[in-house]
Short mmCIF file of C-alpha atoms in Angstrom, two decimals:
data_model
loop_
_atom_site.label_atom_id
_atom_site.label_comp_id
_atom_site.label_asym_id
_atom_site.label_seq_id
_atom_site.Cartn_x
_atom_site.Cartn_y
_atom_site.Cartn_z
CA MET A 1 0.06 -0.03 0.08
CA VAL A 2 1.31 3.38 -0.91
CA GLU A 3 1.60 5.91 1.95
CA ASN A 4 -0.01 9.19 1.45
CA ARG A 5 2.71 11.48 2.43
CA PRO A 6 2.29 15.37 1.59
CA GLY A 7 6.11 15.56 0.65
CA LEU A 8 5.94 12.49 -1.58
CA HIS A 9 2.86 13.61 -3.28
CA LEU A 10 4.36 17.04 -4.20
CA PHE A 11 7.60 15.49 -5.41
CA SER A 12 5.80 13.27 -7.66
CA HIS A 13 3.89 15.94 -9.01
CA ALA A 14 6.89 18.08 -9.48
CA VAL A 15 8.55 15.22 -11.53
CA MET A 16 5.51 14.91 -13.69
CA TRP A 17 5.41 18.72 -14.47
CA LEU A 18 9.12 18.57 -15.24
CA GLY A 19 8.65 15.81 -17.75
CA MET A 20 5.84 17.63 -19.30
CA LEU A 21 7.84 20.69 -19.72
CA VAL A 22 10.91 18.71 -21.10
CA ILE A 23 8.46 16.94 -23.70
CA ALA A 24 6.57 20.27 -24.56
CA ALA A 25 9.38 22.71 -24.81
CA PRO A 26 10.63 21.34 -28.36
CA LEU A 27 6.95 21.40 -29.53
CA TYR A 28 6.53 24.84 -28.43
CA LEU A 29 9.64 26.02 -30.21
CA ALA A 30 8.51 24.43 -33.28
CA PHE A 31 5.07 26.06 -33.14
CA VAL A 32 6.76 29.35 -32.66
CA ALA A 33 9.06 28.91 -35.56
CA SER A 34 6.14 27.87 -37.78
CA THR A 35 4.55 31.48 -37.05
CA HIS A 36 7.58 33.56 -38.11
CA GLN A 37 9.14 34.23 -41.31
CA PRO A 38 12.36 32.23 -42.28
CA GLN A 39 14.67 34.98 -41.84
CA ASP A 40 13.41 35.55 -38.36
CA ILE A 41 13.96 31.99 -37.07
CA VAL A 42 17.77 31.91 -37.83
CA GLN A 43 18.33 35.10 -35.85
CA VAL A 44 20.15 34.71 -32.58
CA PRO A 45 18.47 34.54 -30.17
CA MET A 46 15.39 33.02 -31.88
CA PRO A 47 12.08 34.42 -31.01
CA LEU A 48 10.41 32.81 -28.06
CA LEU A 49 6.92 34.16 -28.67
CA PRO A 50 4.50 33.32 -31.55
CA GLY A 51 4.49 35.63 -34.64
CA THR A 52 1.96 36.70 -37.08
CA ASN A 53 2.66 34.48 -40.01
CA ALA A 54 1.10 31.35 -38.69
CA TRP A 55 -1.98 31.33 -41.34
CA GLU A 56 0.37 31.92 -44.20
CA THR A 57 2.85 29.27 -43.21
CA TYR A 58 0.22 26.52 -42.53
CA ARG A 59 -1.57 27.36 -45.79
CA ASP A 60 1.78 27.16 -47.69
CA ALA A 61 2.67 23.80 -46.03
CA LEU A 62 -0.80 22.19 -46.75
CA LEU A 63 -0.97 23.46 -50.33
CA GLY A 64 2.66 23.27 -51.21
CA THR A 65 2.84 26.89 -52.17
CA SER A 66 5.91 27.92 -50.20
CA GLN A 67 8.00 28.50 -53.15
CA ALA A 68 10.73 26.41 -51.51
CA SER A 69 13.49 25.35 -53.92
CA SER A 70 13.86 21.87 -52.77
CA SER A 71 10.15 20.54 -52.69
CA ASN A 72 6.80 21.96 -53.38
CA ALA A 73 4.80 18.81 -52.38
CA PRO A 74 1.51 19.61 -50.56
CA VAL A 75 1.53 18.43 -47.05
CA TRP A 76 -2.03 17.23 -47.24
CA ARG A 77 -0.87 14.64 -50.10
CA MET A 78 1.94 13.61 -47.68
CA LEU A 79 -0.37 13.04 -44.75
CA TRP A 80 -2.79 10.92 -47.05
CA VAL A 81 -0.05 8.74 -48.18
CA SER A 82 1.29 8.21 -44.71
CA THR A 83 -2.18 7.45 -43.36
CA VAL A 84 -2.90 4.90 -46.10
CA MET A 85 0.39 3.32 -45.60
CA ALA A 86 0.12 3.08 -41.77
CA LEU A 87 -3.29 1.69 -42.19
CA LEU A 88 -2.53 -0.87 -44.72
CA ILE A 89 0.70 -1.90 -42.84
CA SER A 90 -1.10 -2.32 -39.52
CA VAL A 91 -4.28 -4.05 -40.64
CA GLY A 92 -2.05 -6.34 -42.81
CA LYS A 93 0.21 -7.30 -40.08
CA ILE A 94 -2.80 -7.97 -37.84
CA VAL A 95 -4.63 -10.10 -40.38
CA ILE A 96 -1.43 -12.12 -41.32
CA ALA A 97 -0.32 -12.62 -37.78
CA LEU A 98 -3.80 -13.80 -36.87
CA LEU A 99 -4.15 -16.45 -39.38
CA SER A 100 -0.56 -17.72 -39.04
CA ALA A 101 -0.89 -18.01 -35.39
CA PHE A 102 -4.16 -19.78 -35.77
CA ALA A 103 -2.77 -22.28 -38.19
CA VAL A 104 0.42 -22.73 -35.96
CA VAL A 105 -1.74 -23.39 -32.79
CA TYR A 106 -4.87 -25.17 -33.99
CA PHE A 107 -3.75 -27.25 -36.90
CA ARG A 108 -1.59 -30.35 -36.88
CA PHE A 109 0.69 -30.64 -39.75
CA PRO A 110 4.24 -31.83 -40.32
CA LEU A 111 7.04 -29.63 -39.04
CA ARG A 112 4.44 -27.35 -37.47
CA LYS A 113 7.08 -26.13 -34.85
CA LEU A 114 9.79 -25.67 -37.31
CA CYS A 115 7.44 -23.51 -39.40
CA PHE A 116 6.78 -21.38 -36.23
CA TRP A 117 10.54 -20.85 -35.52
CA ALA A 118 11.32 -20.17 -39.03
CA ILE A 119 8.74 -17.41 -38.70
CA PHE A 120 10.22 -16.25 -35.45
CA ILE A 121 13.91 -16.36 -36.74
CA THR A 122 12.88 -13.74 -39.48
CA LEU A 123 13.00 -11.09 -36.58
CA MET A 124 16.84 -11.16 -37.26
CA LEU A 125 16.24 -10.04 -40.77
CA PRO A 126 14.39 -6.86 -40.74
CA VAL A 127 13.66 -4.89 -44.00
CA GLU A 128 16.93 -2.81 -43.51
CA VAL A 129 19.04 -6.13 -43.76
CA ARG A 130 17.18 -7.36 -46.92
CA ILE A 131 16.45 -4.07 -48.46
CA MET A 132 18.36 -4.55 -51.81
CA PRO A 133 16.69 -7.89 -52.90
CA THR A 134 13.32 -6.67 -51.81
CA TYR A 135 13.65 -3.46 -53.77
CA GLN A 136 14.92 -5.63 -56.68
CA VAL A 137 11.71 -7.81 -56.29
CA MET A 138 9.51 -4.69 -56.02
CA SER A 139 11.12 -3.25 -59.30
CA ASP A 140 10.80 -6.32 -61.23
CA LEU A 141 7.01 -6.63 -60.25
CA GLY A 142 6.62 -2.99 -61.32
CA LEU A 143 5.48 -2.04 -57.77
CA LEU A 144 7.73 1.08 -57.38
CA ASN A 145 5.74 4.22 -56.57
CA THR A 146 2.71 2.53 -55.58
CA TYR A 147 0.93 1.79 -52.25
CA THR A 148 1.56 -1.89 -52.77
CA GLY A 149 5.25 -1.40 -53.05
CA LEU A 150 5.30 0.80 -49.99
CA THR A 151 3.37 -1.70 -47.71
CA LEU A 152 3.53 -5.11 -48.96
CA PRO A 153 7.22 -5.81 -47.77
CA LEU A 154 6.50 -4.38 -44.32
CA MET A 155 3.20 -6.49 -43.64
CA ALA A 156 4.65 -9.77 -42.42
CA SER A 157 5.32 -9.62 -38.60
CA ALA A 158 7.13 -12.31 -36.52
CA THR A 159 6.46 -10.45 -33.43
CA ALA A 160 2.77 -10.13 -34.05
CA THR A 161 2.40 -13.83 -34.85
CA PHE A 162 4.25 -14.71 -31.52
CA LEU A 163 1.93 -12.55 -29.46
CA PHE A 164 -1.14 -14.15 -30.91
CA ARG A 165 0.25 -17.46 -30.70
CA GLN A 166 0.84 -16.92 -27.03
CA PHE A 167 -2.67 -15.59 -26.56
CA PHE A 168 -4.23 -18.48 -28.44
CA LEU A 169 -2.38 -21.10 -26.15
CA THR A 170 -4.02 -19.38 -23.28
CA VAL A 171 -7.69 -20.14 -24.53
CA PRO A 172 -9.08 -23.13 -22.92
CA ASP A 173 -9.42 -26.35 -25.00
CA GLU A 174 -13.06 -26.66 -23.71
CA LEU A 175 -13.99 -23.78 -26.15
CA LEU A 176 -12.62 -25.64 -29.15
CA GLU A 177 -14.52 -28.87 -27.97
CA ALA A 178 -17.70 -27.04 -27.32
CA ALA A 179 -17.37 -25.34 -30.85
CA ARG A 180 -16.82 -28.98 -32.49
CA MET A 181 -19.75 -30.14 -30.48
CA ASP A 182 -21.94 -27.55 -32.09
CA GLY A 183 -20.84 -28.25 -35.56
CA ALA A 184 -18.59 -25.38 -35.95
CA GLY A 185 -15.79 -25.62 -38.38
CA PRO A 186 -12.24 -24.11 -37.98
CA MET A 187 -12.88 -20.76 -39.75
CA ARG A 188 -16.36 -20.57 -37.79
CA PHE A 189 -14.32 -21.20 -34.44
CA PHE A 190 -11.82 -18.48 -35.60
CA PHE A 191 -14.33 -15.72 -36.60
CA ASP A 192 -17.05 -16.26 -33.76
CA ILE A 193 -14.87 -17.16 -30.93
CA LEU A 194 -11.01 -16.23 -31.13
CA LEU A 195 -11.40 -12.95 -32.85
CA PRO A 196 -13.92 -11.67 -30.19
CA LEU A 197 -11.56 -12.67 -27.62
CA SER A 198 -8.72 -10.97 -29.39
CA ARG A 199 -10.18 -7.49 -29.80
CA THR A 200 -8.12 -5.94 -26.94
CA SER A 201 -4.76 -7.50 -28.30
CA MET A 202 -5.63 -6.46 -31.82
CA ALA A 203 -6.34 -2.95 -30.55
CA ALA A 204 -2.83 -2.68 -28.71
CA LEU A 205 -1.18 -4.07 -31.75
CA PHE A 206 -2.96 -1.81 -34.06
CA VAL A 207 -1.68 1.24 -32.25
CA ILE A 208 1.77 0.12 -32.26
CA GLN A 209 1.84 -0.92 -35.84
CA PHE A 210 0.22 2.18 -36.95
CA ILE A 211 2.94 4.32 -35.52
CA TYR A 212 5.53 1.83 -36.88
CA GLY A 213 4.19 2.43 -40.46
CA TRP A 214 3.69 6.36 -39.94
CA ASN A 215 7.37 6.43 -39.04
CA GLN A 216 8.66 4.66 -42.00
CA TYR A 217 11.57 6.50 -43.71
CA LEU A 218 14.30 4.26 -45.35
CA TRP A 219 12.04 1.90 -47.46
CA PRO A 220 9.57 4.71 -48.83
CA LEU A 221 12.75 6.89 -49.57
CA LEU A 222 13.70 4.01 -51.99
CA VAL A 223 10.34 3.05 -53.34
CA ALA A 224 8.77 6.41 -53.65
CA THR A 225 10.34 8.08 -56.73
CA SER A 226 7.62 10.77 -57.18
CA GLU A 227 6.65 13.60 -54.79
CA ASP A 228 3.01 12.53 -54.91
CA MET A 229 3.96 9.33 -53.13
CA TYR A 230 6.06 10.79 -50.55
CA PRO A 231 5.03 10.07 -46.85
CA VAL A 232 5.41 12.66 -44.44
CA ALA A 233 8.58 11.33 -42.90
CA VAL A 234 10.27 11.62 -46.44
CA GLY A 235 8.53 14.81 -47.22
CA ILE A 236 9.97 16.70 -44.19
CA THR A 237 13.55 15.77 -45.42
CA ALA A 238 12.77 16.86 -48.86
CA LEU A 239 11.35 20.00 -47.55
CA LYS A 240 14.79 20.79 -45.66
CA GLY A 241 16.55 20.72 -48.83
CA SER A 242 20.26 20.15 -49.52
CA GLY A 243 23.21 21.69 -50.93
CA GLU A 244 22.62 25.36 -51.80
CA SER A 245 18.82 25.43 -51.46
CA VAL A 246 17.22 27.52 -48.92
CA ALA A 247 15.25 25.71 -46.29
CA HIS A 248 11.84 27.36 -45.27
CA TRP A 249 12.15 26.32 -41.60
CA ASN A 250 8.74 27.66 -40.92
CA VAL A 251 7.20 25.43 -43.34
CA VAL A 252 9.23 22.50 -42.03
CA MET A 253 8.23 23.11 -38.49
CA ALA A 254 4.59 23.34 -39.42
CA THR A 255 4.89 20.05 -41.61
CA ALA A 256 6.35 18.40 -38.38
CA LEU A 257 3.61 19.64 -36.30
CA LEU A 258 1.03 18.49 -38.76
CA ALA A 259 2.70 14.93 -38.97
CA MET A 260 2.24 14.46 -35.26
CA LEU A 261 -1.51 14.98 -35.43
CA PRO A 262 -2.83 11.82 -36.96
CA PRO A 263 -0.75 9.27 -34.85
CA ALA A 264 -1.59 11.38 -31.66
CA LEU A 265 -5.17 11.13 -32.58
CA VAL A 266 -4.92 7.34 -33.02
CA VAL A 267 -3.31 6.90 -29.49
CA VAL A 268 -5.79 9.47 -27.82
CA LEU A 269 -8.84 7.52 -29.34
CA MET A 270 -7.62 3.88 -28.56
CA GLN A 271 -5.89 4.73 -25.37
CA LYS A 272 -8.35 2.60 -23.42
CA TRP A 273 -8.19 -0.35 -25.76
CA PHE A 274 -4.55 0.12 -26.08
CA VAL A 275 -3.95 -0.06 -22.21
CA LYS A 276 -6.50 -2.85 -21.81
CA GLY A 277 -4.66 -4.93 -24.48
CA LEU A 278 -1.30 -4.53 -22.62
CA VAL A 279 -2.35 -5.15 -19.05
CA ASP A 280 -5.45 -7.35 -19.34
CA THR A 281 -4.87 -10.78 -18.02
CA GLU A 282 -8.37 -12.03 -17.78
CA LYS A 283 -8.52 -13.51 -21.31
#
């Protein structure tokens, strides 16, 4: 039992507020930078109060009218590509992991355990390790600069398969026997019993995989050859420019803040299910 000491109470709140300030300070500076002209941001010291250029900056960022020499891709398009990419990756990972874990746990076939460990060993081969042959396959299939090329190599997940396998092993065998006695086939048992029981785990995994797909950078950088297919992580780098190009830091900061909104919204809306899926042990 935790003792209710006034000193400990004040100390814990002070640590919490300090942590909030550490996290919020860069976000505040990014917001301030997005409200000033580019020449004002590079001054020393940088302005610490919001300016009057916020509307123009966010309009230029969303519509791609900032006149930046490096990239004029509209941010709304980048956000759309990132959203579609994150949704396809997260849903694809969950569907593939559910089916593969279901097959490994409930079907008896030769080398069943070997197949599971072969899937699990792929954790040592992330996409960064096999990026060149994967890129060659996507190129030969004509999938460069497409949503399929952006998402398909990232859909399989050994971690998700392992998590669902461990959960399916905790499901009582009596449920399977009762389903058989009622005449339910394997897929009926899967859809009517296992899926409802897996809702919290699916929700927690969806949040994690959505953020994983949203933050992808290296693979989209190779596959997306047109600005129309840039996800926002690649688009921010393009906006910064390189060489002698002038970076419009106000637009870059505005884009970075806009890029945080969709994943933050997903976490806020699914927070209850996410926490429940991580801590719920009464399956």
